[in-house]
Short mmCIF file of C-alpha atoms in Angstrom, two decimals:
data_model
loop_
_atom_site.label_atom_id
_atom_site.label_comp_id
_atom_site.label_asym_id
_atom_site.label_seq_id
_atom_site.Cartn_x
_atom_site.Cartn_y
_atom_site.Cartn_z
CA UNK G 25 -173.21 164.28 -117.22
CA UNK G 26 -169.75 164.65 -116.73
CA UNK G 27 -167.44 162.19 -114.65
CA UNK G 28 -169.18 160.73 -111.53
CA UNK G 29 -167.56 160.19 -108.33
CA UNK G 30 -168.67 158.36 -105.21
CA UNK G 31 -168.58 159.36 -101.74
CA UNK G 32 -170.18 158.93 -98.43
CA UNK G 33 -173.15 161.23 -97.60
CA UNK G 34 -172.73 164.06 -95.31
CA UNK G 35 -175.18 166.23 -93.24
CA UNK G 36 -175.59 168.90 -95.80
CA UNK G 37 -176.32 166.44 -98.54
CA UNK G 38 -179.68 165.42 -97.21
CA UNK G 39 -181.59 168.48 -98.64
CA UNK G 40 -180.37 167.37 -102.45
CA UNK G 41 -181.09 163.68 -101.46
CA UNK G 42 -184.64 164.50 -100.47
CA UNK G 43 -185.35 166.37 -103.81
CA UNK G 44 -183.69 163.68 -105.88
CA UNK G 45 -186.06 161.02 -104.12
CA UNK G 46 -188.85 163.26 -105.12
CA UNK G 47 -187.53 163.37 -108.66
CA UNK G 48 -187.03 159.63 -108.74
CA UNK G 49 -190.73 159.51 -108.35
CA UNK G 50 -191.79 162.23 -110.87
CA UNK G 51 -193.32 159.73 -113.30
CA UNK G 52 -196.08 158.73 -110.67
CA UNK G 53 -199.17 160.44 -110.41
CA UNK G 54 -199.62 162.38 -107.17
CA UNK G 55 -196.07 160.81 -105.85
CA UNK G 56 -195.80 160.73 -102.08
CA UNK G 57 -193.60 162.84 -100.00
CA UNK G 58 -190.35 161.19 -99.27
CA UNK G 59 -189.66 162.89 -95.82
CA UNK G 60 -190.05 159.67 -93.94
CA UNK G 61 -187.95 157.64 -96.30
CA UNK G 62 -185.27 160.37 -95.76
CA UNK G 63 -185.68 160.39 -91.94
CA UNK G 64 -185.29 156.34 -92.16
CA UNK G 65 -182.03 156.63 -94.03
CA UNK G 66 -180.81 159.53 -91.74
CA UNK G 67 -181.70 158.27 -88.42
CA UNK G 68 -180.16 154.70 -88.91
CA UNK G 69 -177.56 154.08 -86.32
CA UNK G 70 -174.75 151.59 -85.79
CA UNK G 71 -177.16 150.14 -83.13
CA UNK G 72 -179.84 149.43 -85.57
CA UNK G 73 -177.53 147.39 -87.63
CA UNK G 74 -175.30 147.78 -90.93
CA UNK G 75 -175.83 150.76 -93.36
CA UNK G 76 -173.53 151.51 -96.33
CA UNK G 77 -174.58 154.41 -98.53
CA UNK G 78 -172.95 156.76 -100.69
CA UNK G 79 -173.88 159.62 -103.08
CA UNK G 80 -173.04 160.25 -106.79
CA UNK G 81 -171.63 163.42 -107.68
CA UNK G 82 -171.39 165.26 -111.18
CA UNK G 83 -170.66 168.58 -111.65
CA UNK G 84 -170.63 169.46 -107.99
CA UNK G 85 -174.47 168.19 -107.67
CA UNK G 86 -175.88 164.81 -105.96
CA UNK G 87 -177.02 162.89 -108.89
CA UNK G 88 -177.60 159.62 -107.38
CA UNK G 89 -178.03 157.79 -103.91
CA UNK G 90 -177.36 154.29 -103.07
CA UNK G 91 -177.49 152.15 -99.67
CA UNK G 92 -177.84 148.99 -98.23
CA UNK G 93 -179.28 148.04 -95.04
CA UNK G 94 -179.80 145.39 -92.60
CA UNK G 95 -181.57 146.05 -89.47
CA UNK G 96 -180.95 143.69 -86.30
CA UNK G 97 -185.05 143.90 -85.98
CA UNK G 98 -188.05 144.43 -87.78
CA UNK G 99 -190.19 147.10 -87.38
CA UNK G 100 -192.52 144.48 -85.32
CA UNK G 101 -189.56 143.69 -83.20
CA UNK G 102 -188.59 140.32 -84.88
CA UNK G 103 -185.12 139.65 -85.64
CA UNK G 104 -184.43 139.99 -89.21
CA UNK G 105 -182.45 137.08 -91.24
CA UNK G 106 -178.96 137.11 -91.48
CA UNK G 107 -177.27 138.07 -94.82
CA UNK G 108 -180.40 139.51 -96.25
CA UNK G 109 -179.99 143.50 -96.96
CA UNK G 110 -182.29 146.00 -98.46
CA UNK G 111 -181.35 148.15 -101.32
CA UNK G 112 -182.35 151.66 -102.39
CA UNK G 113 -181.16 153.30 -105.49
CA UNK G 114 -182.25 156.78 -106.14
CA UNK G 115 -181.93 158.53 -109.69
CA UNK G 116 -183.57 160.44 -111.71
CA UNK G 117 -185.83 158.44 -114.26
CA UNK G 118 -183.99 159.21 -116.93
CA UNK G 119 -180.66 157.80 -115.43
CA UNK G 120 -181.66 154.45 -114.54
CA UNK G 121 -179.77 152.58 -117.28
CA UNK G 122 -176.68 154.51 -116.89
CA UNK G 123 -176.15 155.75 -113.60
CA UNK G 124 -178.36 153.38 -111.47
CA UNK G 125 -176.53 150.55 -113.03
CA UNK G 126 -173.16 151.70 -111.95
CA UNK G 127 -174.71 152.29 -108.19
CA UNK G 128 -176.02 148.84 -108.39
CA UNK G 129 -172.91 147.42 -108.99
CA UNK G 130 -171.24 149.23 -106.46
CA UNK G 131 -174.03 147.85 -104.12
CA UNK G 132 -172.95 144.54 -105.57
CA UNK G 133 -169.57 145.01 -104.08
CA UNK G 134 -170.93 145.92 -100.78
CA UNK G 135 -172.83 142.78 -100.65
CA UNK G 136 -170.17 140.60 -101.57
CA UNK G 137 -167.91 142.10 -98.88
CA UNK G 138 -170.80 141.75 -96.03
CA UNK G 139 -171.14 138.04 -97.61
CA UNK G 140 -174.99 138.56 -98.44
CA UNK G 141 -177.05 135.78 -99.36
CA UNK G 142 -180.17 137.91 -100.93
CA UNK G 143 -180.98 141.61 -101.21
CA UNK G 144 -184.57 142.85 -101.64
CA UNK G 145 -186.16 146.11 -102.71
CA UNK G 146 -189.51 147.74 -102.28
CA UNK G 147 -191.06 149.90 -104.99
CA UNK G 148 -194.31 151.59 -105.70
CA UNK G 149 -196.45 149.52 -108.07
CA UNK G 150 -197.25 152.67 -110.18
CA UNK G 151 -193.45 153.06 -110.79
CA UNK G 152 -193.75 150.75 -113.76
CA UNK G 153 -190.47 152.16 -115.42
CA UNK G 154 -188.69 151.28 -112.34
CA UNK G 155 -189.90 147.98 -111.56
CA UNK G 156 -189.43 146.72 -115.14
CA UNK G 157 -185.65 148.10 -114.91
CA UNK G 158 -185.10 146.11 -111.78
CA UNK G 159 -186.56 143.00 -113.41
CA UNK G 160 -183.89 143.70 -116.35
CA UNK G 161 -181.23 143.73 -113.57
CA UNK G 162 -182.11 140.21 -112.24
CA UNK G 163 -184.68 141.07 -109.49
CA UNK G 164 -188.12 138.91 -109.16
CA UNK G 165 -191.21 139.64 -107.66
CA UNK G 166 -191.59 138.34 -104.46
CA UNK G 167 -195.00 139.90 -103.45
CA UNK G 168 -197.41 142.77 -103.34
CA UNK G 169 -198.67 144.78 -100.77
CA UNK G 170 -200.42 148.11 -99.79
CA UNK G 171 -199.02 150.65 -97.54
CA UNK G 172 -200.91 152.02 -94.62
CA UNK G 173 -201.61 155.16 -96.98
CA UNK G 174 -203.11 152.48 -99.48
CA UNK G 175 -200.29 152.81 -101.83
CA UNK G 176 -199.72 149.53 -103.70
CA UNK G 177 -196.13 148.35 -103.25
CA UNK G 178 -194.09 145.67 -104.91
CA UNK G 179 -191.28 143.59 -103.07
CA UNK G 180 -188.39 142.13 -105.22
CA UNK G 181 -185.35 140.12 -104.43
CA UNK G 182 -182.13 139.04 -105.89
CA UNK G 183 -180.01 136.12 -104.66
CA UNK G 184 -176.10 135.96 -104.16
CA UNK G 185 -173.89 136.10 -106.31
CA UNK G 186 -176.06 138.69 -107.71
CA UNK G 187 -174.12 138.38 -110.86
CA UNK G 188 -176.60 140.55 -113.08
CA UNK G 189 -175.83 143.34 -111.03
CA UNK G 190 -172.28 143.83 -112.71
#
């Protein structure tokens, strides 16, 4: 992988981001479609809350996607806690310890700029490699739950000042 540059995603990037999201789950048996995930990122509007996202480019290809989001309201309509942001890091499994670490460092900058108190991620329980990586990066397991489709998930958190994401 040559030099990596980061930039905001454009409308033309979403098909490549979707392909990368599918690739990121390639180690999962029967990995679910990431269409809904992509639609949630794409449809986020300023009235929904705060979203900062970017893509990582290498050799004119998208090789990473990272995002922080703070929605004003949960799916059930309840207001969310101030200073708490959801993180998304999407890379090929082989790039976890290199590119994902760089993307997390960039997300840390965004979190600090926003005076965040906590960040959280949700990941498929079957994605043991990524969960282990997140643990190495300082995230701790908060809870397990199942999606409507029955997929077991794990929610992990990390508190400010996010030192382990450097």
